[in-house]
Structure formats: structure tokens, C-alpha cells
Coordinates of C-alpha atoms and ligand atoms in Angstrom, one line a residue:
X1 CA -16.5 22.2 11.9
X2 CA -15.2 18.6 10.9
X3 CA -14.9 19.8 8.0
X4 CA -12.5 22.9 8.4
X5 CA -10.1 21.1 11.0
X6 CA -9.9 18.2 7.8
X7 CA -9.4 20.2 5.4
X8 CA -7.0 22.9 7.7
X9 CA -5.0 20.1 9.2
X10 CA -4.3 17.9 5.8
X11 CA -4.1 21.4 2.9
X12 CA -1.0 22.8 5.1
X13 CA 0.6 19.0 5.5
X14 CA 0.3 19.2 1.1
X15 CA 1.2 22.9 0.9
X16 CA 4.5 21.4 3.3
X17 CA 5.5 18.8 0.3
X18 CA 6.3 21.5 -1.7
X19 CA 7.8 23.7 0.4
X20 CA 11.4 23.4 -0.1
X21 CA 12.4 25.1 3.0
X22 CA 10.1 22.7 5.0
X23 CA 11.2 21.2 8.2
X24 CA 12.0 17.9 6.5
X25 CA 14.9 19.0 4.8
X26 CA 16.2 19.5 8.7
X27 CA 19.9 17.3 8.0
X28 CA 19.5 14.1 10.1
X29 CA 23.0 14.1 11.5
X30 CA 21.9 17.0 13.8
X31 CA 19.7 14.6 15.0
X32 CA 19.7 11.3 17.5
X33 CA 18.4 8.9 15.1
X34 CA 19.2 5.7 17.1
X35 CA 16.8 6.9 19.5
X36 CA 13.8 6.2 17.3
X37 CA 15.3 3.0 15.9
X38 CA 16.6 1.7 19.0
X39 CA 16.5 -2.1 17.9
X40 CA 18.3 -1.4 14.7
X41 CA 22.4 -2.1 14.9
X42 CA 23.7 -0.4 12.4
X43 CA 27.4 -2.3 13.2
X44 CA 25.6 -5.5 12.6
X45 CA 24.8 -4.6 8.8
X46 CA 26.9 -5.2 5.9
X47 CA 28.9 -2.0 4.5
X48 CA 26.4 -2.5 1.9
X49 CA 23.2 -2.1 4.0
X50 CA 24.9 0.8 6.4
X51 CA 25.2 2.4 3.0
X52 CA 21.7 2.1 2.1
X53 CA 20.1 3.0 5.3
X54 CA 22.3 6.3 4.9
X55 CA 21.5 7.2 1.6
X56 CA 17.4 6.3 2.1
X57 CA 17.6 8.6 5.3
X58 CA 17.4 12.2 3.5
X59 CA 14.1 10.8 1.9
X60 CA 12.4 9.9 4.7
X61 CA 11.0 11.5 8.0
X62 CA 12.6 9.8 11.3
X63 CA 12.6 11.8 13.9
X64 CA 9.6 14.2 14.9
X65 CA 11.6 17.3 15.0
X66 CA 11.5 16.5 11.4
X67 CA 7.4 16.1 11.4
X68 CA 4.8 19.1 10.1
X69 CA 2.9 19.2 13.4
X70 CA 0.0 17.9 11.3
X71 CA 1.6 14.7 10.6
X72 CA 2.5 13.6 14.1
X73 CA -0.5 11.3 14.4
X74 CA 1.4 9.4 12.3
X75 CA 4.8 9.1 13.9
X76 CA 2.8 8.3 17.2
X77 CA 0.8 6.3 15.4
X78 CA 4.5 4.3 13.7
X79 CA 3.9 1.4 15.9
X80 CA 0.9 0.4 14.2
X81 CA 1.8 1.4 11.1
X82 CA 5.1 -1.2 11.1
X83 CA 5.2 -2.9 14.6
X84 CA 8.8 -3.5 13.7
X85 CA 9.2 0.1 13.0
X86 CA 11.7 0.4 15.8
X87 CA 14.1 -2.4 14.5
X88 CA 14.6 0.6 11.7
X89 CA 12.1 0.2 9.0
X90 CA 12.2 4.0 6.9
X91 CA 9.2 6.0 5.3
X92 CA 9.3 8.9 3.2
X93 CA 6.4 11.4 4.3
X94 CA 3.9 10.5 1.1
X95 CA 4.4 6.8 2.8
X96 CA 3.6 7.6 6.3
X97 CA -0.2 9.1 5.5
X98 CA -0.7 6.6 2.7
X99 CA 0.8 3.0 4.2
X100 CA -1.9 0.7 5.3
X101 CA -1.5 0.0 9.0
X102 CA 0.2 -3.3 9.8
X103 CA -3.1 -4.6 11.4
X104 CA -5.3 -4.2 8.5
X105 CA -2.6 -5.4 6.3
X106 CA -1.9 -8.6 7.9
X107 CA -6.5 -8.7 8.0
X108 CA -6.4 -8.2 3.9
X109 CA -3.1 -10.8 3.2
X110 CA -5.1 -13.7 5.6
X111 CA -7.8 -12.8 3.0
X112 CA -5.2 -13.1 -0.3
X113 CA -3.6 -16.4 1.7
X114 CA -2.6 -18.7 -1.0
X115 CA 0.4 -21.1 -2.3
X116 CA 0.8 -19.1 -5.7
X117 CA 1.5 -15.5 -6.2
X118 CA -0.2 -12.1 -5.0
X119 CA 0.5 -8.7 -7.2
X120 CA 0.7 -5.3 -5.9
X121 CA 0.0 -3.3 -8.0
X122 CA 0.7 -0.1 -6.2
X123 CA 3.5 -1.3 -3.6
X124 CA 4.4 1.9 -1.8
X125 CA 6.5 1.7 1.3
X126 CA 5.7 -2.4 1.4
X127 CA 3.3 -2.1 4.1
X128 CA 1.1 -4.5 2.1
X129 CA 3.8 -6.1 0.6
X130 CA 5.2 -7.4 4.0
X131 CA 2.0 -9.0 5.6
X132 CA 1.5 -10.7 1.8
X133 CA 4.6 -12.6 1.9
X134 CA 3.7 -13.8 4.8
X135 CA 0.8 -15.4 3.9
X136 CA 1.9 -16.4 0.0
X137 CA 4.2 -18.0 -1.2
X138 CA 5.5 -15.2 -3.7
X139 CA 4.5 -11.2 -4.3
X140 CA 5.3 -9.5 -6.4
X141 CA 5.6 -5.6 -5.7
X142 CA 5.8 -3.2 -8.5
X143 CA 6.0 0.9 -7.8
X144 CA 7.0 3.4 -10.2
X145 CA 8.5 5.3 -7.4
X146 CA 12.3 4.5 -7.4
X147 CA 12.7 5.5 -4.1
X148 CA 9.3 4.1 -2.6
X149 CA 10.7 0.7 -4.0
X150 CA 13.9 0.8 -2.1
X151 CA 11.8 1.7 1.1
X152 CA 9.8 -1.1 0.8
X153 CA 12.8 -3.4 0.0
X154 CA 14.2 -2.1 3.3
X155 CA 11.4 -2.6 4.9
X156 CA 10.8 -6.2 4.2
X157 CA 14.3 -6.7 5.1
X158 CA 13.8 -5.5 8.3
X159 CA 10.8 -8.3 8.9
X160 CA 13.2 -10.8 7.0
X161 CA 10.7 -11.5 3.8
X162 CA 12.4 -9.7 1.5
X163 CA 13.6 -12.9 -0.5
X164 CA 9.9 -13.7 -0.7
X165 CA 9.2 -10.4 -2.8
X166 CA 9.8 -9.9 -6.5
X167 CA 10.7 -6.1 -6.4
X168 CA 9.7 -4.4 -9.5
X169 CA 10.3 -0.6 -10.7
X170 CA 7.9 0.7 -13.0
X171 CA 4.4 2.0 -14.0
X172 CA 1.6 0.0 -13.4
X173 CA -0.3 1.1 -15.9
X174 CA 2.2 0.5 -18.4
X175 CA 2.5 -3.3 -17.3
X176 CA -1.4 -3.5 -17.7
X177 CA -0.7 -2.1 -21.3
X178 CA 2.3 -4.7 -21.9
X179 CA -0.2 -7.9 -20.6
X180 CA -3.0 -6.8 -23.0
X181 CA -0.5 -7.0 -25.7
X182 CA 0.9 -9.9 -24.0
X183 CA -2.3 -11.7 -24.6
X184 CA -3.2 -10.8 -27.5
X185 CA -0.2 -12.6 -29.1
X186 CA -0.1 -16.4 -29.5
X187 CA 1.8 -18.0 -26.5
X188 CA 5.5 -18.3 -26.3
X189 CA 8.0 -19.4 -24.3
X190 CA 7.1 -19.8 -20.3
X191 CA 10.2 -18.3 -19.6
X192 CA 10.0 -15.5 -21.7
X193 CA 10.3 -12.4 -20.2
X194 CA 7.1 -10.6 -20.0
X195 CA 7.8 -7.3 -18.5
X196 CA 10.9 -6.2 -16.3
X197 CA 11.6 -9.6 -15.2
X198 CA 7.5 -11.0 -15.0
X199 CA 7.6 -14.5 -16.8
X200 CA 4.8 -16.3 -18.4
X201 CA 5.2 -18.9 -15.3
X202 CA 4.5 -15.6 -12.9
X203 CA 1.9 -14.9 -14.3
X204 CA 0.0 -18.5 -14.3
X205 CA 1.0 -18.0 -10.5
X206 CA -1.3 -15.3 -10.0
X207 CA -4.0 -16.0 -7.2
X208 CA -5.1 -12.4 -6.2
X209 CA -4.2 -8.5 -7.1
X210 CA -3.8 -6.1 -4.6
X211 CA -5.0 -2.7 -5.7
X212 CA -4.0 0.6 -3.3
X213 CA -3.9 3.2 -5.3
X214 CA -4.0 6.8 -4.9
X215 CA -6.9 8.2 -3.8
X216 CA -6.4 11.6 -6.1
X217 CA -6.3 14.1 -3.1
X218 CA -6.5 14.9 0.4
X219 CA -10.2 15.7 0.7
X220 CA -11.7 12.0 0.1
X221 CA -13.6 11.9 3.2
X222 CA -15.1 15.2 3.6
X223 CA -18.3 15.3 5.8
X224 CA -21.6 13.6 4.0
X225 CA -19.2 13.0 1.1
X226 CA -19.5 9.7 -0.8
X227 CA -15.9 9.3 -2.4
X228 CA -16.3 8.0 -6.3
X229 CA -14.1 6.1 -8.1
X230 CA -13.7 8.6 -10.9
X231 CA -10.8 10.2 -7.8
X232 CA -8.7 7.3 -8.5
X233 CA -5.5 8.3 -9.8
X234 CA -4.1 7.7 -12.5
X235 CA -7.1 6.5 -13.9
X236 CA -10.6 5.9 -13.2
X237 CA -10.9 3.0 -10.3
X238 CA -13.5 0.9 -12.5
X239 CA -11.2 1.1 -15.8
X240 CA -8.4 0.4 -13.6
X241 CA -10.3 -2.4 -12.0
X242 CA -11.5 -3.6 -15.4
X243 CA -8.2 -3.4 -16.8
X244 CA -6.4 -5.5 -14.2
X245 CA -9.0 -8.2 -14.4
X246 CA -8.5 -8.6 -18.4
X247 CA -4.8 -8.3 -17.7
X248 CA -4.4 -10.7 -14.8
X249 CA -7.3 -13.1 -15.8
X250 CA -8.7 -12.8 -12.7
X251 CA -11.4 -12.2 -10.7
X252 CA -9.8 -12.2 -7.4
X253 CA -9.3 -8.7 -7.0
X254 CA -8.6 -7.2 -3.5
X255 CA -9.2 -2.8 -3.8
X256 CA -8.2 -0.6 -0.7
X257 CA -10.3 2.6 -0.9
X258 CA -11.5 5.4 1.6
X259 CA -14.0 4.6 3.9
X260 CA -16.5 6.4 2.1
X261 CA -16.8 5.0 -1.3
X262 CA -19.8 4.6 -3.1
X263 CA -21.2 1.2 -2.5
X264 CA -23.3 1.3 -5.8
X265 CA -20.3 1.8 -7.8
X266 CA -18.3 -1.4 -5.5
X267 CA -21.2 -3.4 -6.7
X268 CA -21.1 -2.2 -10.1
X269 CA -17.7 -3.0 -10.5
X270 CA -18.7 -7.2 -10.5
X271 CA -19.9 -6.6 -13.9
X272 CA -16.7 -6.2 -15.5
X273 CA -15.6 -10.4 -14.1
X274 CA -16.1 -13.2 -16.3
X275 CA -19.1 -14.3 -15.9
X276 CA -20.2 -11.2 -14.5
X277 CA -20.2 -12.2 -10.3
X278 CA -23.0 -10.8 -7.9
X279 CA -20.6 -10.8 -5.0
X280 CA -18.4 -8.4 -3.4
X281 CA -17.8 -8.1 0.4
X282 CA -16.6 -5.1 1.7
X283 CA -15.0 -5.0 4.5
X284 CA -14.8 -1.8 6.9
X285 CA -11.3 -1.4 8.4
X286 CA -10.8 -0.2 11.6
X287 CA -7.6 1.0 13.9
X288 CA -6.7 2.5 17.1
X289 CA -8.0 -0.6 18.8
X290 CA -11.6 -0.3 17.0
X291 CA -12.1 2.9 17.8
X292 CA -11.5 4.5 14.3
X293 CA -13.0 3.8 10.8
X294 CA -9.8 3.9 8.8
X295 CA -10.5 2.7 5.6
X296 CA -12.1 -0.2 3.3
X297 CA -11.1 -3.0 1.5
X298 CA -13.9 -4.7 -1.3
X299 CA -12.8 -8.2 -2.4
X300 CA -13.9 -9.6 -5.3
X301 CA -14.3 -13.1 -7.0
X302 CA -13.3 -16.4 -4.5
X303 CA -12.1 -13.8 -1.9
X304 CA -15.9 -12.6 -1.8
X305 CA -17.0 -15.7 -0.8
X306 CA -17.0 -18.1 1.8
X307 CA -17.1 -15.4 4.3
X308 CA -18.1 -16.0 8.3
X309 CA -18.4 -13.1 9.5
X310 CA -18.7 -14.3 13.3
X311 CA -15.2 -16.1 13.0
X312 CA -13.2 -15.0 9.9
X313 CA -11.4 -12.2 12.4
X314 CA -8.1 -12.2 11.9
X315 CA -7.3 -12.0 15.6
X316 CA -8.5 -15.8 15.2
Ligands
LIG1 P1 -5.9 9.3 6.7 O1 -6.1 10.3 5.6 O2 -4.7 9.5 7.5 O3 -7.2 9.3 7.5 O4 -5.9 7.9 6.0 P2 -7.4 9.5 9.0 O5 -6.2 9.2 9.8 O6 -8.6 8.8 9.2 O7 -7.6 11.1 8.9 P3 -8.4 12.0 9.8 O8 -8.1 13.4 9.3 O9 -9.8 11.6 9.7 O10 -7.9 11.8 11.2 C1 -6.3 6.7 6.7 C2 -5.7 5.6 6.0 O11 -6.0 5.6 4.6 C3 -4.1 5.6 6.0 O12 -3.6 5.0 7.1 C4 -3.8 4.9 4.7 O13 -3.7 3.5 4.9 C5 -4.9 5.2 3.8 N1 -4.7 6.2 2.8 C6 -4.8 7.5 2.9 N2 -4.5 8.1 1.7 C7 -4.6 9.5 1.4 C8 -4.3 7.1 0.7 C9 -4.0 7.1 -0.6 O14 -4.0 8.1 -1.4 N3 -3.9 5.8 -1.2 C10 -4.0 4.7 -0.4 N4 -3.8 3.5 -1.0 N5 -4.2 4.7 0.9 C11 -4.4 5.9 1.5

């Protein structure tokens, strides 16, 4: 029964992505935007900004006569997703069933809290990105969606941390590519560029990865399921965990899966560190004031340990 209404509710949401004629492509200047930003002032914006807003608006869904019925959780939901979300922040619909709700976002960056530098590996909308710069002193963001990127510079923008993030565009994967050949060479300048504008000095900076990739589908939590990292897109989650620790040298590694992964295979994954580590903690994530199992986040090397687990809350 679960089942059906999962798979139902989420397969006509996906068949709607690809539906030109969708309701999405519904002009917004029919509709009374300012009503569902109602803290945004567009006149106090440069030309600049009022430009940007404008031309990020067709990508995005804004106002629920825009919404597939089977997406309004989420637009009810917006307030948790981005508590500023009135002051105007923007998502495109991928962004709005994939961002990682502000409360567990703010939980994971109190967990990546450092003076150096996180990575995001798979920035999105900036959900993540946000709550990091406000617990680290730099982040850098890096999406390979051009659009996706502007979001989540607008977004930061609208929480004023957007100076605190190193917006990159580009492919992860080819990055990860770039710092094994990086590393395999004998070391240069420190302010040689790297790859789109990472230095050598970046890269020394780097306390923590952030991994929240996609999860390769919409039927990752299926009844009795256990979800495998072999789903993770575009490659498998343990050579993608494996290949960020040998490109980042580290082993503080922070991955945002579905609620249902295989344990066995978290655990398995502390083999790939240097020396191979026994811990990982995962962490359950829940939302709707506790009432719903969201998601997970495993954490790996020092943010594994040193874990209280009667008062590291991040309500604390
Ligand atoms: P969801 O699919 O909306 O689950 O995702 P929900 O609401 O529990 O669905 P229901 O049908 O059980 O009611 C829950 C959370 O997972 C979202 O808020 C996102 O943070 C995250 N999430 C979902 N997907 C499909 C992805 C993904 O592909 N990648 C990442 N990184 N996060 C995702």
C-alpha cells in the first residue's frame, strides 16, 4: 500500500520533469509573486540583482499554482527547507525534493564546524552550503549545474554569506580526476591554480567534505528496501567516497544518504581512510518537528568521534 502511493505520488512528479507542457512552464508574470516572497524588496536591489532574480525566475517554481500536486509538501514544507525562504530565496523543482532542510543542515555544518575550509562536493541549491559558512570559515561549493550554482549564489545572498562561499561551476568528478593528477606531480607554486580557481593554499585548508549526491532515482526508500551505494550517481558511493579521500587527503568525510542505506556497507566504507578507521557515526535525521525520518548523514574520521550523544543536539 506504502508502496504504491510512493511510487504513484513520486513516478508522475518525474514523468512531470519532462513534460514540456507541464504546469511549470505556467509564465510567472500571470502570477502574484510578491506574495510568496513578501520580505524580498525588489526596489532595494541593485539593477544588477533585479536582473538576476528575473532571469533565475523561469527556472524555478514560486508559486503553487506552478506546483505538480505531488510536490506541494514541499512548498508547504519551504519554511523549513530555507527559513528565509520568504525574504526571496529561489529553487528550481529538482532543488526543492533534493535540498536538505535548513534544520538538518545547520545539525551537519555544527558537525563540519571548523576555522579552515569545508567542500561541497555536490552544492545544489546551497542549502548545505549556507548553514556551512556559517559555521567555517570558507566553503567552497562546486555544482556542475550552471543554473543550480546561480540559485545557490542567490540564496546565500539572501542569508548574507555569500562572500563566505567560493562558488565553483563544474563536474565534481572531473575535479577528483584533476587532484589525483594534481598529486601525483611534485609540488609547485601555492598559488597555482589548481582547478577553476582551487589553489594549492585551498586545498591545505581543507578540514571536512561534504558529500550529497544523487541518490540515482526516485524509488530509494521503497518498503523493506535497504538502499546500496552502488544507486549513487554518477558513480558508485564507495569509489566516490574512496576517491574523495585520496583526492582531499582526508578522512573527515561527511555523506548524506537515504534513510535506508545499508549500514554494512557505511562501515565498510572506513576501510578505504588512512589507517583504515573503525568509526563511523551515523546519524538519523529527522524533520517535521521529530515526527519524520528524513534522511542520514554518516561522518567519518575526527567528525566520528568525540560524540555525546545526550548533549551534542544541535538545539544546544
Ligand atoms: P523525499 O524523497 O522528499 O522523502 O526526501 P520524503 O519527504 O521522506 O518522501 P515521502 O514520499 O516518504 O513522503 C527526503 C529528503 O531527502 C529531502 O528533503 C532531501 O533532503 C533528500 N533527498 C531526496 N532525494 C531524492 C535526494 C537526492 O537525490 N540527493 C540528495 N542529496 N538528497 C536527496
Amino acid at each position: 500500500m506504502t508502496k504504491k502511493r510512493k511510487r504513484s505520488s513520486i513516478a508522475s512528479y518525474v514523468q512531470h520533469l519532462d513534460n514540456p507542457s507541464s504546469s511549470s512552464s505556467t509564465p510567472h508574470h500571470h502570477l502574484n509573486l510578491s506574495a510568496y516572497h513578501p520580505d524580498l524588496d525588489l526596489a532595494s536591489l541593485t539593477p544588477t540583482l533585479t536582473a538576476e532574480y528575473h532571469a533565475l525566475l523561469p527556472h524555478c517554481l514560486v508559486h503553487p499554482a506552478t506546483f505538480p500536486p505531488n510536490m506541494l509538501k514541499y512548498w508547504r514544507h519551504r519554511h523549513s527547507l530555507l527559513s528565509l525562504y520568504s525574504a526571496g530565496c529561489l529553487l528550481d523543482e529538482q532543488s526543492w525534493f533534493s535540498i536538505t532542510p535548513e534544520s538538518v543542515a545547520f545539525r551537519i555544518a555544527r558537525r563540519c564546524a571548523s576555522d579552515g575550509v569545508v567542500v561541497d562536493l555536490f552544492a545544489g541549491a546551497g542549502g548545505n552550503a549556507i548553514q556551512f559558512a556559517m559555521t567555517c570559515s570558507r566553503v567552497i561549493a562546486v555544482e556542475v549545474d550552471e543554473v543550480k550554482l546561480r540559485l545557490a549564489r542567490w540564496n546565500a545572498r539572501v542569508y548574507g554569506v555569500e562572500d563566505r562561499i567560493t562558488f565553483v561551476h563544474g563536474d565534481s568528478m572531473e575535479l577528483l580526476q584533476r587532484l589525483d593528477e594534481w598529486r601525483s606531480q611534485p609540488a609547485g607554486d601555492s598559488d597555482q591554480e589548481v582547478w577553476k580557481g582551487i589553489t594549492p593554499s585551498d586545498l591545505d585548508s581543507v578540514q571536512a567534505v561534504f558529500l550529497s549526491p544523487p541518490w540515482g532515482g526516485v524509488d530509494y526508500a521503497l518498503p523493506n528496501d535497504i538502499y546500496s551505494l552502488n544507486a549513487v550517481q554518477p558513480i558508485h558511493g564507495s569509489t566516490l567516497f574512496a576517491r574523495v579521500h585520496a583526492a582531499f587527503h582526508t578522512n573527515n568525510i561527511a555523506y548524506y544518504l537515504p534513510r535506508n542505506t545499508s549500514l554494512p556497507e557505511l562501515s565498510g566504507l572506513t576501510t578505504a581512510l588512512t589507517p583504515p578507521q573503525p568509526n563511523v557515526k551515523v546519524e538519523y535525521n529527522y524533520v517535521n518537528y521529530g515526527t519524520k525520518l528524513s534522511s542520514l548523514t554518516a561522518y567519518y574520521g575526527a567528525l566520528a568521534t568525540d560524540w555525546d550523544d545526550d548533549t551534542d543536539d544541535w538545539r544546544t
